[in-house]
Amino acid sequence: MTVREATLIRGDGIGPEITEATLQVLDALGLKFDWDEEYGGMSAVDKAGTPLPNATLDSIRRTRLCLKGPLTTPVGGGYRSVNVAMRQEFDLYANVRPTKTIVPGGRYEHVDLVIIRENTEGLYVGLDHTFKIGTDRRAMAQAMSIVTREGSERIAKYAFEYAKQHGRKKVTIVHKANILKATSGLFLDVARRVAEQYAGSIASDDKIVDNTAMQLVIKPEQFDVIVTTNLFGDILSDEAAGLVGGLGLAPGANIGTHAAIFEPVHGSAPDIAGKGIANPSAQMLAAAMMLDHLGELEAGKRLRCALEATIIQDKVRTPDLGGRAATAEFARAVVKRVRT
Ligand code: NAI
Ligand code: MG
């Protein structure tokens, strides 16, 4: 059996709890990983005095593969988001976030969409400054959004290729080109051109982001693949997660040419950290995406099926899904399903 080398970052808050649960399931699947455990975020500050130690970057540079838990980022001031820094360091330009109805009886029964978010440009480039006027040190603030033809083209191509490979029918280009004529306009233009190259095999349309946000709530089944810029993708993917039972079920992949990082969409959930009640599904589904990425399609499928059977048939659910199961109990139930 091949033993694969990969970097493991358990993360902050609920990160260690959901990661432990996920490792148990990977183990039950019979997959062997040689984990190089590294740190990031608040736990790295505590251990190494910096939120993003060089050892962590070196490890990912070597293994090119990372499973990570959520990392805490201070709001307002403090250090810059480690997640954003890692995405930029390894040029992980495609953020892939699938949303699918798993829990029956929720608001929407047939949601099955994927948001493909540009992950390195837009308003997340870090050009966000305050200015002093008179005696007020923060009298004005300015952020810069960067959109390039090359960046837009590669994410649009990624989205259409993804659609092709995963048997998807339509790609919706989401933008705000009516107001942001230069930045969003460039993105829309380039993405439309890419869409033309797929005409006949993958359908395409485009929508303004605010309308998209509303349409997602009114009729989410109409969406298949959405491709959009960084900030819109960030917001819409949380919204999409909310349509099918919340962040506890939403995984994400950050894909570049030379490395890939798999993680839940949600954050470190400080409000429930340490209580043993976090839903590890998002982290488990992130691991399933990692297996797909490695070509272990059968194992990825087994993981997803076991998780769905646990939630739907066994009705073992964590409190965020209206159940009473603890994280560890849920993990044991998924492991049992994997083994049967
Ligand atoms: P959050 O996603 O951590 O939590 C939002 C709400 O969802 C909370 O009520 C939380 O309890 C609940 N929730 C999240 N994941 C859950 C799970 N697996 N099971 C059950 N309930 C869950 O977002 P918040 O509170 O805005 O951010 C907390 C910290 O996480 C911040 O420092 C933020 O910067 C960071 N963050 C990190 C991310 C990453 O590492 N990729 C992504 C998003 C936020
Ligand atoms: Mg987010």
mmCIF file of C-alpha atoms and ligand atoms in Angstrom:
data_model
loop_
_atom_site.group_PDB
_atom_site.id
_atom_site.type_symbol
_atom_site.label_atom_id
_atom_site.label_comp_id
_atom_site.label_asym_id
_atom_site.label_seq_id
_atom_site.Cartn_x
_atom_site.Cartn_y
_atom_site.Cartn_z
ATOM 1 C CA MET A 1 0.000 0.000 0.000
ATOM 2 C CA THR A 2 1.255 3.478 -0.810
ATOM 3 C CA VAL A 3 1.925 5.703 2.154
ATOM 4 C CA ARG A 4 1.367 9.304 1.190
ATOM 5 C CA GLU A 5 3.195 12.188 2.747
ATOM 6 C CA ALA A 6 0.994 15.129 3.684
ATOM 7 C CA THR A 7 1.074 18.130 5.968
ATOM 8 C CA LEU A 8 -1.430 18.200 8.820
ATOM 9 C CA ILE A 9 -2.517 21.403 10.563
ATOM 10 C CA ARG A 10 -5.070 20.644 13.238
ATOM 11 C CA GLY A 11 -5.929 24.317 13.609
ATOM 12 C CA ASP A 12 -7.467 26.481 16.328
ATOM 13 C CA GLY A 13 -10.698 26.324 18.312
ATOM 14 C CA ILE A 14 -12.705 23.277 17.220
ATOM 15 C CA GLY A 15 -9.931 22.405 14.717
ATOM 16 C CA PRO A 16 -8.211 19.697 16.824
ATOM 17 C CA GLU A 17 -11.559 18.047 17.676
ATOM 18 C CA ILE A 18 -12.846 17.792 14.110
ATOM 19 C CA THR A 19 -9.408 16.826 12.772
ATOM 20 C CA GLU A 20 -9.067 13.960 15.262
ATOM 21 C CA ALA A 21 -12.489 12.682 14.191
ATOM 22 C CA THR A 22 -11.458 12.910 10.532
ATOM 23 C CA LEU A 23 -8.180 11.047 11.062
ATOM 24 C CA GLN A 24 -10.134 8.169 12.609
ATOM 25 C CA VAL A 25 -12.299 7.909 9.514
ATOM 26 C CA LEU A 26 -9.308 8.045 7.139
ATOM 27 C CA ASP A 27 -7.754 5.290 9.194
ATOM 28 C CA ALA A 28 -10.893 3.162 8.964
ATOM 29 C CA LEU A 29 -10.802 3.580 5.180
ATOM 30 C CA GLY A 30 -7.439 1.853 5.281
ATOM 31 C CA LEU A 31 -5.575 4.788 3.804
ATOM 32 C CA LYS A 32 -2.079 5.396 5.077
ATOM 33 C CA PHE A 33 -0.735 8.897 5.427
ATOM 34 C CA ASP A 34 2.629 9.947 6.709
ATOM 35 C CA TRP A 35 1.482 13.147 8.392
ATOM 36 C CA ASP A 36 3.942 15.940 8.929
ATOM 37 C CA GLU A 37 2.218 17.844 11.698
ATOM 38 C CA GLU A 38 2.719 21.600 11.598
ATOM 39 C CA TYR A 39 1.081 24.644 13.140
ATOM 40 C CA GLY A 40 -0.664 27.797 11.984
ATOM 41 C CA GLY A 41 -2.789 30.599 13.423
ATOM 42 C CA MET A 42 -3.230 31.147 17.147
ATOM 43 C CA SER A 43 -1.755 27.779 18.127
ATOM 44 C CA ALA A 44 1.384 28.637 16.123
ATOM 45 C CA VAL A 45 1.635 31.992 17.914
ATOM 46 C CA ASP A 46 1.553 30.097 21.207
ATOM 47 C CA LYS A 47 4.082 27.492 20.084
ATOM 48 C CA ALA A 48 6.425 29.337 17.741
ATOM 49 C CA GLY A 49 5.697 33.029 18.265
ATOM 50 C CA THR A 50 4.363 33.556 14.735
ATOM 51 C CA PRO A 51 1.014 32.674 13.097
ATOM 52 C CA LEU A 52 2.700 31.211 10.017
ATOM 53 C CA PRO A 53 6.016 29.515 10.865
ATOM 54 C CA ASN A 54 8.534 28.817 8.073
ATOM 55 C CA ALA A 55 8.458 25.140 9.032
ATOM 56 C CA THR A 56 4.783 25.019 8.038
ATOM 57 C CA LEU A 57 5.457 26.617 4.657
ATOM 58 C CA ASP A 58 8.497 24.367 4.079
ATOM 59 C CA SER A 59 6.418 21.305 4.859
ATOM 60 C CA ILE A 60 3.671 22.187 2.354
ATOM 61 C CA ARG A 61 6.311 23.091 -0.228
ATOM 62 C CA ARG A 62 7.679 19.568 0.185
ATOM 63 C CA THR A 63 4.482 17.496 0.511
ATOM 64 C CA ARG A 64 2.361 19.719 -1.784
ATOM 65 C CA LEU A 65 -0.646 18.407 0.082
ATOM 66 C CA CYS A 66 -2.247 19.648 3.279
ATOM 67 C CA LEU A 67 -5.265 18.860 5.396
ATOM 68 C CA LYS A 68 -5.971 21.740 7.723
ATOM 69 C CA GLY A 69 -8.426 22.774 10.375
ATOM 70 C CA PRO A 70 -9.694 26.341 10.752
ATOM 71 C CA LEU A 71 -7.290 29.019 11.946
ATOM 72 C CA THR A 72 -8.288 31.974 14.095
ATOM 73 C CA THR A 73 -7.719 35.420 12.623
ATOM 74 C CA PRO A 74 -8.152 38.463 14.869
ATOM 75 C CA VAL A 75 -10.913 40.788 13.603
ATOM 76 C CA GLY A 76 -9.947 44.382 12.846
ATOM 77 C CA GLY A 77 -6.309 44.628 13.948
ATOM 78 C CA GLY A 78 -3.739 41.926 14.645
ATOM 79 C CA TYR A 79 -1.926 39.601 12.256
ATOM 80 C CA ARG A 80 -3.015 39.093 8.693
ATOM 81 C CA SER A 81 -5.142 36.052 7.828
ATOM 82 C CA VAL A 82 -2.900 32.985 7.661
ATOM 83 C CA ASN A 83 -5.383 31.361 5.304
ATOM 84 C CA VAL A 84 -5.108 34.202 2.832
ATOM 85 C CA ALA A 85 -1.309 34.248 3.230
ATOM 86 C CA MET A 86 -1.049 30.507 2.480
ATOM 87 C CA ARG A 87 -3.332 30.779 -0.548
ATOM 88 C CA GLN A 88 -1.101 33.521 -1.912
ATOM 89 C CA GLU A 89 2.203 31.856 -0.980
ATOM 90 C CA PHE A 90 1.314 28.690 -2.910
ATOM 91 C CA ASP A 91 -0.766 30.465 -5.555
ATOM 92 C CA LEU A 92 -3.810 28.333 -4.694
ATOM 93 C CA TYR A 93 -5.938 30.159 -7.185
ATOM 94 C CA ALA A 94 -9.041 27.970 -7.154
ATOM 95 C CA ASN A 95 -11.210 27.687 -4.088
ATOM 96 C CA VAL A 96 -13.707 24.893 -4.704
ATOM 97 C CA ARG A 97 -16.708 24.794 -2.376
ATOM 98 C CA PRO A 98 -19.441 22.227 -3.035
ATOM 99 C CA THR A 99 -22.845 22.508 -1.353
ATOM 100 C CA LYS A 100 -25.247 19.590 -1.346
ATOM 101 C CA THR A 101 -28.426 18.747 0.537
ATOM 102 C CA ILE A 102 -27.636 15.922 2.952
ATOM 103 C CA VAL A 103 -30.058 16.335 5.832
ATOM 104 C CA PRO A 104 -33.636 15.606 4.758
ATOM 105 C CA GLY A 105 -36.469 17.866 5.831
ATOM 106 C CA GLY A 106 -34.464 21.052 5.639
ATOM 107 C CA ARG A 107 -35.491 24.139 3.752
ATOM 108 C CA TYR A 108 -34.256 22.865 0.395
ATOM 109 C CA GLU A 109 -34.159 19.269 -0.755
ATOM 110 C CA HIS A 110 -32.321 19.369 -4.052
ATOM 111 C CA VAL A 111 -29.391 21.712 -3.706
ATOM 112 C CA ASP A 112 -26.272 20.430 -5.432
ATOM 113 C CA LEU A 113 -24.022 23.266 -6.482
ATOM 114 C CA VAL A 114 -20.355 24.129 -6.497
ATOM 115 C CA ILE A 115 -18.902 27.575 -5.986
ATOM 116 C CA ILE A 116 -15.543 28.144 -7.640
ATOM 117 C CA ARG A 117 -14.017 31.223 -6.126
ATOM 118 C CA GLU A 118 -10.975 33.078 -7.405
ATOM 119 C CA ASN A 119 -8.666 32.795 -4.429
ATOM 120 C CA THR A 120 -5.681 35.109 -4.927
ATOM 121 C CA GLU A 121 -6.919 38.429 -6.325
ATOM 122 C CA GLY A 122 -9.784 40.857 -5.787
ATOM 123 C CA LEU A 123 -10.140 42.646 -2.482
ATOM 124 C CA TYR A 124 -8.042 40.023 -0.658
ATOM 125 C CA VAL A 125 -4.668 41.130 -2.004
ATOM 126 C CA GLY A 126 -3.945 42.909 1.273
ATOM 127 C CA LEU A 127 -3.904 46.486 -0.027
ATOM 128 C CA ASP A 128 -6.143 47.749 2.743
ATOM 129 C CA HIS A 129 -4.989 50.937 4.441
ATOM 130 C CA THR A 130 -6.117 53.638 6.826
ATOM 131 C CA PHE A 131 -5.159 57.301 6.477
ATOM 132 C CA LYS A 132 -4.660 60.034 8.995
ATOM 133 C CA ILE A 133 -6.455 63.345 8.503
ATOM 134 C CA GLY A 134 -5.695 66.053 11.054
ATOM 135 C CA THR A 135 -5.442 64.292 14.380
ATOM 136 C CA ASP A 136 -7.651 61.350 13.437
ATOM 137 C CA ARG A 137 -5.347 58.415 12.613
ATOM 138 C CA ARG A 138 -8.152 56.465 10.997
ATOM 139 C CA ALA A 139 -10.116 59.221 9.309
ATOM 140 C CA MET A 140 -10.209 57.393 5.998
ATOM 141 C CA ALA A 141 -9.725 53.871 4.757
ATOM 142 C CA GLN A 142 -9.054 52.529 1.314
ATOM 143 C CA ALA A 143 -8.923 49.023 -0.126
ATOM 144 C CA MET A 144 -7.681 48.063 -3.533
ATOM 145 C CA SER A 145 -9.097 45.280 -5.642
ATOM 146 C CA ILE A 146 -6.846 43.658 -8.225
ATOM 147 C CA VAL A 147 -8.288 41.731 -11.126
ATOM 148 C CA THR A 148 -6.074 40.478 -13.941
ATOM 149 C CA ARG A 149 -6.888 38.998 -17.325
ATOM 150 C CA GLU A 150 -4.619 36.034 -16.568
ATOM 151 C CA GLY A 151 -6.141 35.442 -13.124
ATOM 152 C CA SER A 152 -9.684 35.650 -14.464
ATOM 153 C CA GLU A 153 -8.907 33.383 -17.371
ATOM 154 C CA ARG A 154 -7.365 30.626 -15.284
ATOM 155 C CA ILE A 155 -10.227 30.559 -12.767
ATOM 156 C CA ALA A 156 -12.862 30.597 -15.514
ATOM 157 C CA LYS A 157 -11.071 27.771 -17.315
ATOM 158 C CA TYR A 158 -10.801 25.889 -14.044
ATOM 159 C CA ALA A 159 -14.568 26.228 -13.533
ATOM 160 C CA PHE A 160 -15.472 25.006 -17.027
ATOM 161 C CA GLU A 161 -12.971 22.145 -16.868
ATOM 162 C CA TYR A 162 -14.336 21.233 -13.440
ATOM 163 C CA ALA A 163 -17.859 21.221 -14.891
ATOM 164 C CA LYS A 164 -16.733 18.974 -17.731
ATOM 165 C CA GLN A 165 -14.928 16.511 -15.481
ATOM 166 C CA HIS A 166 -17.720 16.304 -12.931
ATOM 167 C CA GLY A 167 -20.612 15.954 -15.347
ATOM 168 C CA ARG A 168 -22.022 19.378 -14.555
ATOM 169 C CA LYS A 169 -24.240 21.164 -17.054
ATOM 170 C CA LYS A 170 -23.967 24.884 -16.466
ATOM 171 C CA VAL A 171 -21.556 27.539 -15.216
ATOM 172 C CA THR A 172 -22.947 30.824 -13.924
ATOM 173 C CA ILE A 173 -20.532 33.756 -13.963
ATOM 174 C CA VAL A 174 -21.247 35.996 -10.963
ATOM 175 C CA HIS A 175 -20.100 39.621 -11.011
ATOM 176 C CA LYS A 176 -20.919 43.251 -10.224
ATOM 177 C CA ALA A 177 -19.916 44.709 -13.571
ATOM 178 C CA ASN A 178 -22.769 47.227 -13.546
ATOM 179 C CA ILE A 179 -21.007 49.149 -10.759
ATOM 180 C CA LEU A 180 -17.416 47.888 -10.745
ATOM 181 C CA LYS A 181 -17.033 48.366 -14.472
ATOM 182 C CA ALA A 182 -13.257 48.005 -14.562
ATOM 183 C CA THR A 183 -12.542 45.150 -12.134
ATOM 184 C CA SER A 184 -15.734 43.126 -12.291
ATOM 185 C CA GLY A 185 -16.146 44.133 -15.934
ATOM 186 C CA LEU A 186 -12.799 42.592 -16.844
ATOM 187 C CA PHE A 187 -13.632 39.408 -14.979
ATOM 188 C CA LEU A 188 -17.009 39.101 -16.720
ATOM 189 C CA ASP A 189 -15.548 39.770 -20.141
ATOM 190 C CA VAL A 190 -12.780 37.228 -19.802
ATOM 191 C CA ALA A 191 -15.072 34.592 -18.285
ATOM 192 C CA ARG A 192 -17.612 35.051 -21.091
ATOM 193 C CA ARG A 193 -14.868 34.472 -23.637
ATOM 194 C CA VAL A 194 -13.822 31.288 -21.895
ATOM 195 C CA ALA A 195 -17.494 30.217 -21.837
ATOM 196 C CA GLU A 196 -17.629 30.538 -25.637
ATOM 197 C CA GLN A 197 -14.910 27.902 -25.915
ATOM 198 C CA TYR A 198 -17.209 25.456 -24.132
ATOM 199 C CA ALA A 199 -20.385 26.362 -25.999
ATOM 200 C CA GLY A 200 -22.262 23.229 -26.947
ATOM 201 C CA SER A 201 -20.883 21.164 -24.075
ATOM 202 C CA ILE A 202 -21.313 23.351 -20.967
ATOM 203 C CA ALA A 203 -24.104 25.935 -20.792
ATOM 204 C CA SER A 204 -23.306 29.326 -19.305
ATOM 205 C CA ASP A 205 -25.066 32.424 -18.084
ATOM 206 C CA ASP A 206 -24.146 35.383 -15.900
ATOM 207 C CA LYS A 207 -25.749 37.106 -12.947
ATOM 208 C CA ILE A 208 -25.109 40.136 -10.823
ATOM 209 C CA VAL A 209 -24.020 39.167 -7.312
ATOM 210 C CA ASP A 210 -26.886 40.733 -5.350
ATOM 211 C CA ASN A 211 -29.459 39.049 -7.547
ATOM 212 C CA THR A 212 -27.505 35.797 -7.172
ATOM 213 C CA ALA A 213 -27.683 36.100 -3.382
ATOM 214 C CA MET A 214 -31.463 36.443 -3.618
ATOM 215 C CA GLN A 215 -31.901 33.716 -6.232
ATOM 216 C CA LEU A 216 -29.907 31.344 -4.018
ATOM 217 C CA VAL A 217 -32.520 31.755 -1.314
ATOM 218 C CA ILE A 218 -35.546 31.645 -3.638
ATOM 219 C CA LYS A 219 -34.536 28.811 -5.946
ATOM 220 C CA PRO A 220 -31.115 27.308 -5.221
ATOM 221 C CA GLU A 221 -31.763 24.279 -7.479
ATOM 222 C CA GLN A 222 -31.261 26.500 -10.530
ATOM 223 C CA PHE A 223 -27.508 26.729 -9.835
ATOM 224 C CA ASP A 224 -24.960 24.158 -10.883
ATOM 225 C CA VAL A 225 -21.441 25.658 -10.941
ATOM 226 C CA ILE A 226 -20.862 29.290 -9.965
ATOM 227 C CA VAL A 227 -17.587 31.012 -10.801
ATOM 228 C CA THR A 228 -16.840 34.358 -9.206
ATOM 229 C CA THR A 229 -14.253 36.678 -7.714
ATOM 230 C CA ASN A 230 -12.754 36.357 -4.251
ATOM 231 C CA LEU A 231 -15.071 38.364 -1.951
ATOM 232 C CA PHE A 232 -18.310 37.359 -3.683
ATOM 233 C CA GLY A 233 -17.256 33.707 -3.549
ATOM 234 C CA ASP A 234 -16.454 33.978 0.141
ATOM 235 C CA ILE A 235 -19.867 35.403 0.960
ATOM 236 C CA LEU A 236 -21.938 33.262 -1.400
ATOM 237 C CA SER A 237 -20.300 30.039 -0.195
ATOM 238 C CA ASP A 238 -21.299 30.707 3.405
ATOM 239 C CA GLU A 239 -24.790 31.567 2.167
ATOM 240 C CA ALA A 240 -24.940 28.336 0.164
ATOM 241 C CA ALA A 241 -23.812 26.354 3.224
ATOM 242 C CA GLY A 242 -26.664 27.929 5.162
ATOM 243 C CA LEU A 243 -29.189 26.614 2.647
ATOM 244 C CA VAL A 244 -28.379 22.994 3.439
ATOM 245 C CA GLY A 245 -27.918 22.903 7.185
ATOM 246 C CA GLY A 246 -25.072 25.225 7.968
ATOM 247 C CA LEU A 247 -21.320 25.499 7.986
ATOM 248 C CA GLY A 248 -20.837 22.151 9.701
ATOM 249 C CA LEU A 249 -21.409 20.416 6.371
ATOM 250 C CA ALA A 250 -19.394 22.615 3.998
ATOM 251 C CA PRO A 251 -15.942 21.541 2.809
ATOM 252 C CA GLY A 252 -13.500 23.444 0.636
ATOM 253 C CA ALA A 253 -10.395 22.866 -1.430
ATOM 254 C CA ASN A 254 -7.705 25.389 -2.288
ATOM 255 C CA ILE A 255 -6.054 24.233 -5.472
ATOM 256 C CA GLY A 256 -2.947 25.516 -7.193
ATOM 257 C CA THR A 257 -0.564 24.143 -9.763
ATOM 258 C CA HIS A 258 1.992 23.034 -7.189
ATOM 259 C CA ALA A 259 0.029 22.417 -3.989
ATOM 260 C CA ALA A 260 -3.447 21.885 -2.583
ATOM 261 C CA ILE A 261 -4.915 22.580 0.843
ATOM 262 C CA PHE A 262 -8.161 20.999 2.011
ATOM 263 C CA GLU A 263 -10.180 22.539 4.824
ATOM 264 C CA PRO A 264 -13.699 23.202 6.097
ATOM 265 C CA VAL A 265 -15.385 26.427 4.941
ATOM 266 C CA HIS A 266 -16.141 27.357 8.537
ATOM 267 C CA GLY A 267 -13.856 29.013 11.066
ATOM 268 C CA SER A 268 -12.561 27.979 14.479
ATOM 269 C CA ALA A 269 -15.994 28.412 16.150
ATOM 270 C CA PRO A 270 -14.680 29.774 19.457
ATOM 271 C CA ASP A 271 -18.226 29.721 20.887
ATOM 272 C CA ILE A 272 -18.259 25.909 20.971
ATOM 273 C CA ALA A 273 -14.534 25.082 21.057
ATOM 274 C CA GLY A 274 -13.486 22.510 23.644
ATOM 275 C CA LYS A 275 -17.058 21.360 24.261
ATOM 276 C CA GLY A 276 -16.770 18.271 22.075
ATOM 277 C CA ILE A 277 -19.950 19.078 20.139
ATOM 278 C CA ALA A 278 -18.592 20.459 16.856
ATOM 279 C CA ASN A 279 -19.784 18.819 13.665
ATOM 280 C CA PRO A 280 -16.736 17.193 12.028
ATOM 281 C CA SER A 281 -18.573 16.618 8.709
ATOM 282 C CA ALA A 282 -17.074 19.608 6.898
ATOM 283 C CA GLN A 283 -13.571 18.451 7.790
ATOM 284 C CA MET A 284 -14.402 14.857 6.805
ATOM 285 C CA LEU A 285 -15.827 16.036 3.474
ATOM 286 C CA ALA A 286 -12.687 18.141 2.963
ATOM 287 C CA ALA A 287 -10.696 14.933 3.452
ATOM 288 C CA ALA A 288 -12.950 13.269 0.848
ATOM 289 C CA MET A 289 -12.076 16.075 -1.590
ATOM 290 C CA MET A 290 -8.426 15.413 -0.811
ATOM 291 C CA LEU A 291 -8.913 11.732 -1.668
ATOM 292 C CA ASP A 292 -10.524 12.689 -5.002
ATOM 293 C CA HIS A 293 -7.575 14.984 -5.672
ATOM 294 C CA LEU A 294 -5.223 12.053 -5.060
ATOM 295 C CA GLY A 295 -7.174 9.899 -7.485
ATOM 296 C CA GLU A 296 -8.596 7.778 -4.644
ATOM 297 C CA LEU A 297 -12.116 8.229 -6.021
ATOM 298 C CA GLU A 298 -13.463 5.000 -4.552
ATOM 299 C CA ALA A 299 -12.268 5.881 -1.038
ATOM 300 C CA GLY A 300 -13.678 9.405 -1.368
ATOM 301 C CA LYS A 301 -17.025 7.970 -2.353
ATOM 302 C CA ARG A 302 -16.989 5.488 0.539
ATOM 303 C CA LEU A 303 -16.310 8.318 2.970
ATOM 304 C CA ARG A 304 -19.196 10.422 1.622
ATOM 305 C CA CYS A 305 -21.599 7.481 1.633
ATOM 306 C CA ALA A 306 -20.664 6.543 5.205
ATOM 307 C CA LEU A 307 -21.168 10.119 6.363
ATOM 308 C CA GLU A 308 -24.535 10.446 4.635
ATOM 309 C CA ALA A 309 -25.710 7.092 6.011
ATOM 310 C CA THR A 310 -24.717 8.193 9.519
ATOM 311 C CA ILE A 311 -26.736 11.403 9.230
ATOM 312 C CA ILE A 312 -29.717 10.123 7.236
ATOM 313 C CA GLN A 313 -30.228 6.452 8.178
ATOM 314 C CA ASP A 314 -28.584 6.236 11.603
ATOM 315 C CA LYS A 315 -29.820 9.736 12.486
ATOM 316 C CA VAL A 316 -26.636 10.377 14.429
ATOM 317 C CA ARG A 317 -26.350 14.170 14.326
ATOM 318 C CA THR A 318 -24.442 16.858 16.155
ATOM 319 C CA PRO A 319 -26.369 19.735 17.818
ATOM 320 C CA ASP A 320 -25.937 22.121 14.845
ATOM 321 C CA LEU A 321 -28.086 19.637 12.856
ATOM 322 C CA GLY A 322 -30.634 19.334 15.628
ATOM 323 C CA GLY A 323 -29.144 16.159 17.115
ATOM 324 C CA ARG A 324 -27.486 15.289 20.407
ATOM 325 C CA ALA A 325 -24.358 13.430 19.308
ATOM 326 C CA ALA A 326 -20.950 14.565 20.468
ATOM 327 C CA THR A 327 -18.118 14.937 17.941
ATOM 328 C CA ALA A 328 -16.498 11.682 19.063
ATOM 329 C CA GLU A 329 -19.785 9.788 18.957
ATOM 330 C CA PHE A 330 -20.449 11.008 15.425
ATOM 331 C CA ALA A 331 -16.941 9.962 14.406
ATOM 332 C CA ARG A 332 -17.471 6.463 15.839
ATOM 333 C CA ALA A 333 -20.734 6.151 13.890
ATOM 334 C CA VAL A 334 -19.054 7.136 10.606
ATOM 335 C CA VAL A 335 -16.172 4.725 11.287
ATOM 336 C CA LYS A 336 -18.703 1.948 11.875
ATOM 337 C CA ARG A 337 -20.416 2.758 8.558
ATOM 338 C CA VAL A 338 -17.068 2.766 6.745
ATOM 339 C CA ARG A 339 -16.322 -0.697 8.125
ATOM 340 C CA THR A 340 -19.678 -2.230 7.099
HETATM 341 P P1 NAI B 1 -17.150 30.298 12.385
HETATM 342 O O1 NAI B 1 -17.319 29.612 11.080
HETATM 343 O O2 NAI B 1 -16.023 29.862 13.230
HETATM 344 O O3 NAI B 1 -18.493 30.159 13.237
HETATM 345 C C1 NAI B 1 -19.754 30.650 12.811
HETATM 346 C C2 NAI B 1 -20.883 29.923 13.537
HETATM 347 O O4 NAI B 1 -20.995 28.598 13.020
HETATM 348 C C3 NAI B 1 -20.624 29.759 15.028
HETATM 349 O O5 NAI B 1 -21.827 29.870 15.716
HETATM 350 C C4 NAI B 1 -20.069 28.356 15.141
HETATM 351 O O6 NAI B 1 -20.323 27.746 16.396
HETATM 352 C C5 NAI B 1 -20.805 27.632 14.029
HETATM 353 N N1 NAI B 1 -19.981 26.544 13.475
HETATM 354 C C6 NAI B 1 -18.905 26.667 12.652
HETATM 355 N N2 NAI B 1 -18.391 25.471 12.382
HETATM 356 C C7 NAI B 1 -19.130 24.565 13.054
HETATM 357 C C8 NAI B 1 -19.070 23.141 13.172
HETATM 358 N N3 NAI B 1 -18.138 22.399 12.541
HETATM 359 N N4 NAI B 1 -19.995 22.518 13.953
HETATM 360 C C9 NAI B 1 -20.932 23.224 14.587
HETATM 361 N N5 NAI B 1 -21.048 24.582 14.507
HETATM 362 C C10 NAI B 1 -20.148 25.242 13.744
HETATM 363 O O7 NAI B 1 -17.029 31.848 12.042
HETATM 364 P P2 NAI B 1 -16.585 33.074 12.965
HETATM 365 O O8 NAI B 1 -17.113 32.898 14.333
HETATM 366 O O9 NAI B 1 -16.961 34.235 12.171
HETATM 367 O O10 NAI B 1 -15.003 33.016 12.996
HETATM 368 C C11 NAI B 1 -14.233 32.472 14.063
HETATM 369 C C12 NAI B 1 -12.756 32.514 13.677
HETATM 370 O O11 NAI B 1 -12.497 31.625 12.583
HETATM 371 C C13 NAI B 1 -12.259 33.885 13.229
HETATM 372 O O12 NAI B 1 -10.999 34.082 13.817
HETATM 373 C C14 NAI B 1 -12.136 33.736 11.719
HETATM 374 O O13 NAI B 1 -11.168 34.589 11.183
HETATM 375 C C15 NAI B 1 -11.735 32.305 11.588
HETATM 376 N N6 NAI B 1 -12.052 31.718 10.262
HETATM 377 C C16 NAI B 1 -11.127 30.860 9.733
HETATM 378 C C17 NAI B 1 -11.370 30.220 8.546
HETATM 379 C C18 NAI B 1 -10.341 29.261 8.038
HETATM 380 O O14 NAI B 1 -9.416 28.893 8.751
HETATM 381 N N7 NAI B 1 -10.420 28.817 6.795
HETATM 382 C C19 NAI B 1 -12.597 30.464 7.776
HETATM 383 C C20 NAI B 1 -13.524 31.346 8.445
HETATM 384 C C21 NAI B 1 -13.240 31.961 9.636
HETATM 385 MG MG MG B 2 -15.302 32.707 4.567
#
